[in-house]
PDB file of N, CA and C in Angstrom:
ATOM      1  N   MET Q1192      84.500  91.994 164.691  1.00 93.00           N
ATOM      2  CA  MET Q1192      85.352  91.095 164.713  1.00 93.00           C
ATOM      3  C   MET Q1192      84.992  90.457 166.222  1.00 93.00           C
ATOM      4  N   HIS Q1193      85.332  88.838 166.107  1.00 97.00           N
ATOM      5  CA  HIS Q1193      85.509  88.044 167.302  1.00 97.00           C
ATOM      6  C   HIS Q1193      86.507  88.228 167.528  1.00 97.00           C
ATOM      7  N   GLU Q1194      87.055  87.647 169.292  1.00 97.00           N
ATOM      8  CA  GLU Q1194      88.131  87.847 169.655  1.00 97.00           C
ATOM      9  C   GLU Q1194      87.896  86.710 170.771  1.00 97.00           C
ATOM     10  N   LYS Q1195      88.685  85.415 171.237  1.00 97.00           N
ATOM     11  CA  LYS Q1195      88.350  85.021 172.355  1.00 97.00           C
ATOM     12  C   LYS Q1195      90.623  84.447 172.838  1.00 97.00           C
ATOM     13  N   ARG Q1196      90.176  84.286 174.287  1.00 97.00           N
ATOM     14  CA  ARG Q1196      91.694  83.957 175.046  1.00 97.00           C
ATOM     15  C   ARG Q1196      91.256  82.175 174.996  1.00 97.00           C
ATOM     16  N   VAL Q1197      92.240  81.553 174.837  1.00 97.00           N
ATOM     17  CA  VAL Q1197      91.577  79.806 175.147  1.00 97.00           C
ATOM     18  C   VAL Q1197      93.377  79.077 175.345  1.00 97.00           C
ATOM     19  N   SER Q1198      92.777  78.372 176.086  1.00 98.00           N
ATOM     20  CA  SER Q1198      94.008  77.997 176.944  1.00 98.00           C
ATOM     21  C   SER Q1198      94.143  76.711 176.190  1.00 98.00           C
ATOM     22  N   ILE Q1199      95.319  76.356 175.884  1.00 98.00           N
ATOM     23  CA  ILE Q1199      95.857  74.984 175.076  1.00 98.00           C
ATOM     24  C   ILE Q1199      96.879  74.587 176.438  1.00 98.00           C
ATOM     25  N   PRO Q1200      96.526  73.648 176.556  1.00 97.00           N
ATOM     26  CA  PRO Q1200      97.889  73.053 177.676  1.00 97.00           C
ATOM     27  C   PRO Q1200      98.743  72.404 176.775  1.00 97.00           C
ATOM     28  N   SER Q1201      98.554  72.037 175.343  1.00 96.00           N
ATOM     29  CA  SER Q1201     100.006  70.854 175.163  1.00 96.00           C
ATOM     30  C   SER Q1201     100.570  72.271 174.568  1.00 96.00           C
ATOM     31  N   ILE Q1202     101.186  73.612 174.160  1.00 96.00           N
ATOM     32  CA  ILE Q1202     101.503  74.527 173.620  1.00 96.00           C
ATOM     33  C   ILE Q1202     103.088  74.204 174.700  1.00 96.00           C
ATOM     34  N   SER Q1203     103.867  73.870 174.141  1.00 94.00           N
ATOM     35  CA  SER Q1203     105.229  73.564 174.634  1.00 94.00           C
ATOM     36  C   SER Q1203     106.264  74.239 174.574  1.00 94.00           C
ATOM     37  N   CYS Q1204     106.590  74.701 173.052  1.00 96.00           N
ATOM     38  CA  CYS Q1204     107.704  75.599 172.273  1.00 96.00           C
ATOM     39  C   CYS Q1204     107.334  75.951 171.096  1.00 96.00           C
ATOM     40  N   GLN Q1205     108.439  76.950 170.754  1.00 96.00           N
ATOM     41  CA  GLN Q1205     108.345  77.426 169.758  1.00 96.00           C
ATOM     42  C   GLN Q1205     107.805  76.804 168.328  1.00 96.00           C
ATOM     43  N   HIS Q1206     107.953  75.948 168.310  1.00 96.00           N
ATOM     44  CA  HIS Q1206     107.170  74.907 167.089  1.00 96.00           C
ATOM     45  C   HIS Q1206     106.070  74.918 167.045  1.00 96.00           C
ATOM     46  N   CYS Q1207     105.352  74.843 168.166  1.00 97.00           N
ATOM     47  CA  CYS Q1207     103.924  74.417 168.844  1.00 97.00           C
ATOM     48  C   CYS Q1207     103.706  75.720 168.294  1.00 97.00           C
ATOM     49  N   VAL Q1208     103.893  76.870 168.178  1.00 97.00           N
ATOM     50  CA  VAL Q1208     103.557  78.615 168.508  1.00 97.00           C
ATOM     51  C   VAL Q1208     103.476  78.275 166.553  1.00 97.00           C
ATOM     52  N   ARG Q1209     104.213  77.827 165.955  1.00 97.00           N
ATOM     53  CA  ARG Q1209     104.397  77.973 164.813  1.00 97.00           C
ATOM     54  C   ARG Q1209     103.396  77.217 163.808  1.00 97.00           C
ATOM     55  N   ASN Q1210     103.117  75.696 164.583  1.00 97.00           N
ATOM     56  CA  ASN Q1210     102.204  75.098 163.491  1.00 97.00           C
ATOM     57  C   ASN Q1210     100.533  75.401 164.102  1.00 97.00           C
ATOM     58  N   ILE Q1211     100.074  76.200 165.233  1.00 97.00           N
ATOM     59  CA  ILE Q1211      99.096  76.650 165.606  1.00 97.00           C
ATOM     60  C   ILE Q1211      99.149  77.849 164.141  1.00 97.00           C
ATOM     61  N   LYS Q1212      99.905  79.056 164.773  1.00 97.00           N
ATOM     62  CA  LYS Q1212      99.823  79.862 163.442  1.00 97.00           C
ATOM     63  C   LYS Q1212      99.387  79.841 162.103  1.00 97.00           C
ATOM     64  N   ARG Q1213     100.435  78.765 161.751  1.00 96.00           N
ATOM     65  CA  ARG Q1213     100.274  78.131 160.133  1.00 96.00           C
ATOM     66  C   ARG Q1213      98.753  77.593 159.673  1.00 96.00           C
ATOM     67  N   GLU Q1214      97.796  76.613 161.186  1.00 96.00           N
ATOM     68  CA  GLU Q1214      97.009  75.794 160.256  1.00 96.00           C
ATOM     69  C   GLU Q1214      96.086  76.385 160.840  1.00 96.00           C
ATOM     70  N   LEU Q1215      95.948  77.801 161.386  1.00 96.00           N
ATOM     71  CA  LEU Q1215      94.892  79.010 161.735  1.00 96.00           C
ATOM     72  C   LEU Q1215      94.978  79.946 160.500  1.00 96.00           C
ATOM     73  N   GLY Q1216      95.894  80.057 159.892  1.00 94.00           N
ATOM     74  CA  GLY Q1216      96.177  80.903 158.772  1.00 94.00           C
ATOM     75  C   GLY Q1216      95.658  80.419 157.530  1.00 94.00           C
ATOM     76  N   GLU Q1217      95.795  79.183 157.582  1.00 93.00           N
ATOM     77  CA  GLU Q1217      95.189  79.086 156.199  1.00 93.00           C
ATOM     78  C   GLU Q1217      93.799  79.095 156.498  1.00 93.00           C
ATOM     79  N   VAL Q1218      92.747  79.338 157.542  1.00 94.00           N
ATOM     80  CA  VAL Q1218      91.393  79.962 157.581  1.00 94.00           C
ATOM     81  C   VAL Q1218      91.011  80.826 156.907  1.00 94.00           C
ATOM     82  N   ASP Q1219      90.288  81.469 156.147  1.00 94.00           N
ATOM     83  CA  ASP Q1219      89.949  82.502 155.550  1.00 94.00           C
ATOM     84  C   ASP Q1219      88.985  83.254 156.543  1.00 94.00           C
ATOM     85  N   GLY Q1220      89.214  84.419 157.104  1.00 96.00           N
ATOM     86  CA  GLY Q1220      88.488  84.795 158.125  1.00 96.00           C
ATOM     87  C   GLY Q1220      89.234  84.732 159.237  1.00 96.00           C
ATOM     88  N   ILE Q1221      90.255  84.566 159.324  1.00 97.00           N
ATOM     89  CA  ILE Q1221      91.048  84.745 160.283  1.00 97.00           C
ATOM     90  C   ILE Q1221      92.060  85.955 160.159  1.00 97.00           C
ATOM     91  N   GLU Q1222      91.639  86.709 161.701  1.00 97.00           N
ATOM     92  CA  GLU Q1222      92.741  87.590 161.306  1.00 97.00           C
ATOM     93  C   GLU Q1222      93.552  88.116 161.942  1.00 97.00           C
ATOM     94  N   SER Q1223      93.856  87.050 163.238  1.00 97.00           N
ATOM     95  CA  SER Q1223      94.916  87.108 163.454  1.00 97.00           C
ATOM     96  C   SER Q1223      94.969  86.342 165.080  1.00 97.00           C
ATOM     97  N   VAL Q1224      96.768  85.537 165.172  1.00 97.00           N
ATOM     98  CA  VAL Q1224      96.856  84.058 165.998  1.00 97.00           C
ATOM     99  C   VAL Q1224      97.628  84.999 167.250  1.00 97.00           C
ATOM    100  N   GLU Q1225      97.761  84.856 168.186  1.00 97.00           N
ATOM    101  CA  GLU Q1225      99.082  85.355 169.318  1.00 97.00           C
ATOM    102  C   GLU Q1225      99.147  84.159 170.356  1.00 97.00           C
ATOM    103  N   VAL Q1226     100.094  83.533 170.175  1.00 97.00           N
ATOM    104  CA  VAL Q1226     100.220  82.643 171.198  1.00 97.00           C
ATOM    105  C   VAL Q1226     101.250  82.857 172.334  1.00 97.00           C
ATOM    106  N   ASP Q1227     101.225  82.014 173.630  1.00 97.00           N
ATOM    107  CA  ASP Q1227     101.951  82.875 174.692  1.00 97.00           C
ATOM    108  C   ASP Q1227     102.381  81.245 175.145  1.00 97.00           C
ATOM    109  N   THR Q1228     103.928  80.646 174.513  1.00 96.00           N
ATOM    110  CA  THR Q1228     104.544  79.459 175.331  1.00 96.00           C
ATOM    111  C   THR Q1228     104.495  79.220 177.095  1.00 96.00           C
ATOM    112  N   VAL Q1229     104.699  80.438 177.723  1.00 97.00           N
ATOM    113  CA  VAL Q1229     104.764  80.500 179.133  1.00 97.00           C
ATOM    114  C   VAL Q1229     103.148  80.279 179.485  1.00 97.00           C
ATOM    115  N   THR Q1230     102.084  80.838 179.477  1.00 97.00           N
ATOM    116  CA  THR Q1230     100.962  80.805 179.571  1.00 97.00           C
ATOM    117  C   THR Q1230     100.304  79.706 179.029  1.00 97.00           C
ATOM    118  N   LYS Q1231     100.485  78.946 177.976  1.00 97.00           N
ATOM    119  CA  LYS Q1231     100.030  78.278 176.996  1.00 97.00           C
ATOM    120  C   LYS Q1231      98.435  78.647 176.774  1.00 97.00           C
ATOM    121  N   THR Q1232      98.584  80.100 176.593  1.00 97.00           N
ATOM    122  CA  THR Q1232      97.364  80.385 175.903  1.00 97.00           C
ATOM    123  C   THR Q1232      97.652  81.480 174.384  1.00 97.00           C
ATOM    124  N   ALA Q1233      96.065  81.321 173.794  1.00 97.00           N
ATOM    125  CA  ALA Q1233      96.656  81.779 172.516  1.00 97.00           C
ATOM    126  C   ALA Q1233      94.866  82.599 172.838  1.00 97.00           C
ATOM    127  N   VAL Q1234      95.370  84.122 171.711  1.00 98.00           N
ATOM    128  CA  VAL Q1234      94.603  85.244 171.308  1.00 98.00           C
ATOM    129  C   VAL Q1234      93.936  85.061 169.750  1.00 98.00           C
ATOM    130  N   ILE Q1235      92.781  84.493 169.480  1.00 98.00           N
ATOM    131  CA  ILE Q1235      92.805  84.218 168.291  1.00 98.00           C
ATOM    132  C   ILE Q1235      91.409  85.372 167.830  1.00 98.00           C
ATOM    133  N   ARG Q1236      91.831  86.012 166.759  1.00 98.00           N
ATOM    134  CA  ARG Q1236      90.971  86.600 166.392  1.00 98.00           C
ATOM    135  C   ARG Q1236      90.190  86.672 164.873  1.00 98.00           C
ATOM    136  N   TRP Q1237      88.616  86.573 164.795  1.00 98.00           N
ATOM    137  CA  TRP Q1237      88.645  86.626 163.197  1.00 98.00           C
ATOM    138  C   TRP Q1237      86.806  87.419 163.003  1.00 98.00           C
ATOM    139  N   ARG Q1238      86.945  87.174 161.968  1.00 97.00           N
ATOM    140  CA  ARG Q1238      85.309  87.781 161.212  1.00 97.00           C
ATOM    141  C   ARG Q1238      84.349  86.305 161.179  1.00 97.00           C
ATOM    142  N   THR Q1239      83.032  87.199 161.165  1.00 92.00           N
ATOM    143  CA  THR Q1239      81.745  86.243 160.275  1.00 92.00           C
ATOM    144  C   THR Q1239      82.743  85.963 158.891  1.00 92.00           C
ATOM    145  N   PRO Q1240      82.019  84.935 158.247  1.00 93.00           N
ATOM    146  CA  PRO Q1240      81.271  83.798 158.739  1.00 93.00           C
ATOM    147  C   PRO Q1240      82.147  82.629 159.658  1.00 93.00           C
ATOM    148  N   ILE Q1241      83.215  83.120 159.985  1.00 95.00           N
ATOM    149  CA  ILE Q1241      83.713  81.862 160.654  1.00 95.00           C
ATOM    150  C   ILE Q1241      82.930  81.830 162.307  1.00 95.00           C
ATOM    151  N   THR Q1242      83.089  80.734 162.532  1.00 96.00           N
ATOM    152  CA  THR Q1242      82.262  80.285 164.202  1.00 96.00           C
ATOM    153  C   THR Q1242      84.043  79.788 164.741  1.00 96.00           C
ATOM    154  N   TRP Q1243      83.680  80.072 166.088  1.00 96.00           N
ATOM    155  CA  TRP Q1243      84.604  79.436 167.395  1.00 96.00           C
ATOM    156  C   TRP Q1243      84.734  77.749 166.798  1.00 96.00           C
ATOM    157  N   GLU Q1244      83.388  77.334 167.107  1.00 96.00           N
ATOM    158  CA  GLU Q1244      83.641  75.823 166.601  1.00 96.00           C
ATOM    159  C   GLU Q1244      83.903  75.334 165.147  1.00 96.00           C
ATOM    160  N   LEU Q1245      84.107  76.163 164.355  1.00 96.00           N
ATOM    161  CA  LEU Q1245      85.010  75.741 163.554  1.00 96.00           C
ATOM    162  C   LEU Q1245      86.570  75.966 163.873  1.00 96.00           C
ATOM    163  N   ILE Q1246      87.103  76.970 164.215  1.00 97.00           N
ATOM    164  CA  ILE Q1246      88.767  77.247 165.412  1.00 97.00           C
ATOM    165  C   ILE Q1246      88.954  76.249 166.176  1.00 97.00           C
ATOM    166  N   ARG Q1247      87.527  75.459 166.518  1.00 97.00           N
ATOM    167  CA  ARG Q1247      88.145  74.934 167.751  1.00 97.00           C
ATOM    168  C   ARG Q1247      88.398  73.515 166.816  1.00 97.00           C
ATOM    169  N   GLN Q1248      88.081  73.325 166.122  1.00 97.00           N
ATOM    170  CA  GLN Q1248      87.939  72.088 165.367  1.00 97.00           C
ATOM    171  C   GLN Q1248      89.601  71.989 164.202  1.00 97.00           C
ATOM    172  N   LYS Q1249      89.476  72.992 164.580  1.00 97.00           N
ATOM    173  CA  LYS Q1249      91.148  73.176 163.148  1.00 97.00           C
ATOM    174  C   LYS Q1249      92.139  72.648 164.660  1.00 97.00           C
ATOM    175  N   LEU Q1250      92.295  73.482 165.849  1.00 97.00           N
ATOM    176  CA  LEU Q1250      93.234  73.218 166.733  1.00 97.00           C
ATOM    177  C   LEU Q1250      92.758  72.115 167.317  1.00 97.00           C
ATOM    178  N   GLU Q1251      91.862  71.366 167.350  1.00 97.00           N
ATOM    179  CA  GLU Q1251      91.643  69.711 167.541  1.00 97.00           C
ATOM    180  C   GLU Q1251      92.595  68.711 166.286  1.00 97.00           C
ATOM    181  N   ASP Q1252      92.295  69.268 165.500  1.00 96.00           N
ATOM    182  CA  ASP Q1252      92.855  68.475 164.207  1.00 96.00           C
ATOM    183  C   ASP Q1252      94.524  68.737 164.216  1.00 96.00           C
ATOM    184  N   ALA Q1253      94.383  69.625 164.897  1.00 96.00           N
ATOM    185  CA  ALA Q1253      95.986  69.908 164.887  1.00 96.00           C
ATOM    186  C   ALA Q1253      96.707  69.148 165.728  1.00 96.00           C
ATOM    187  N   GLY Q1254      95.682  69.186 166.816  1.00 97.00           N
ATOM    188  CA  GLY Q1254      96.460  68.067 168.105  1.00 97.00           C
ATOM    189  C   GLY Q1254      97.102  69.295 169.135  1.00 97.00           C
ATOM    190  N   TYR Q1255      96.060  70.220 168.880  1.00 97.00           N
ATOM    191  CA  TYR Q1255      96.178  71.499 169.783  1.00 97.00           C
ATOM    192  C   TYR Q1255      94.846  71.371 170.119  1.00 97.00           C
ATOM    193  N   PRO Q1256      94.246  70.821 171.425  1.00 97.00           N
ATOM    194  CA  PRO Q1256      93.236  71.025 171.896  1.00 97.00           C
ATOM    195  C   PRO Q1256      92.719  72.221 172.563  1.00 97.00           C
ATOM    196  N   PRO Q1257      92.031  72.793 172.406  1.00 97.00           N
ATOM    197  CA  PRO Q1257      91.689  73.986 173.827  1.00 97.00           C
ATOM    198  C   PRO Q1257      90.819  73.343 175.390  1.00 97.00           C
ATOM    199  N   ALA Q1258      91.538  74.139 176.222  1.00 95.00           N
ATOM    200  CA  ALA Q1258      90.906  73.703 176.999  1.00 95.00           C
ATOM    201  C   ALA Q1258      89.762  74.695 177.307  1.00 95.00           C
ATOM    202  N   GLU Q1259      88.380  74.086 177.746  1.00 70.00           N
ATOM    203  CA  GLU Q1259      87.558  75.072 177.841  1.00 70.00           C
ATOM    204  C   GLU Q1259      86.378  74.807 179.388  1.00 70.00           C
TER     205      GLU Q1259
END
């Protein structure tokens, strides 16, 4: 399993948390998504064949581009 902690500056409220969890939850292979509104970070766990690039693109499409 893979894990990545990423900064998402556009996180501002629980609505953002729900949107991120919903969008990534639709991807087969995502194991878990933890989002913190205080630190504006997300910890995402996934299994192959999902790639970070696919996850990053889903976040961008949803309006929550990760800062890298």
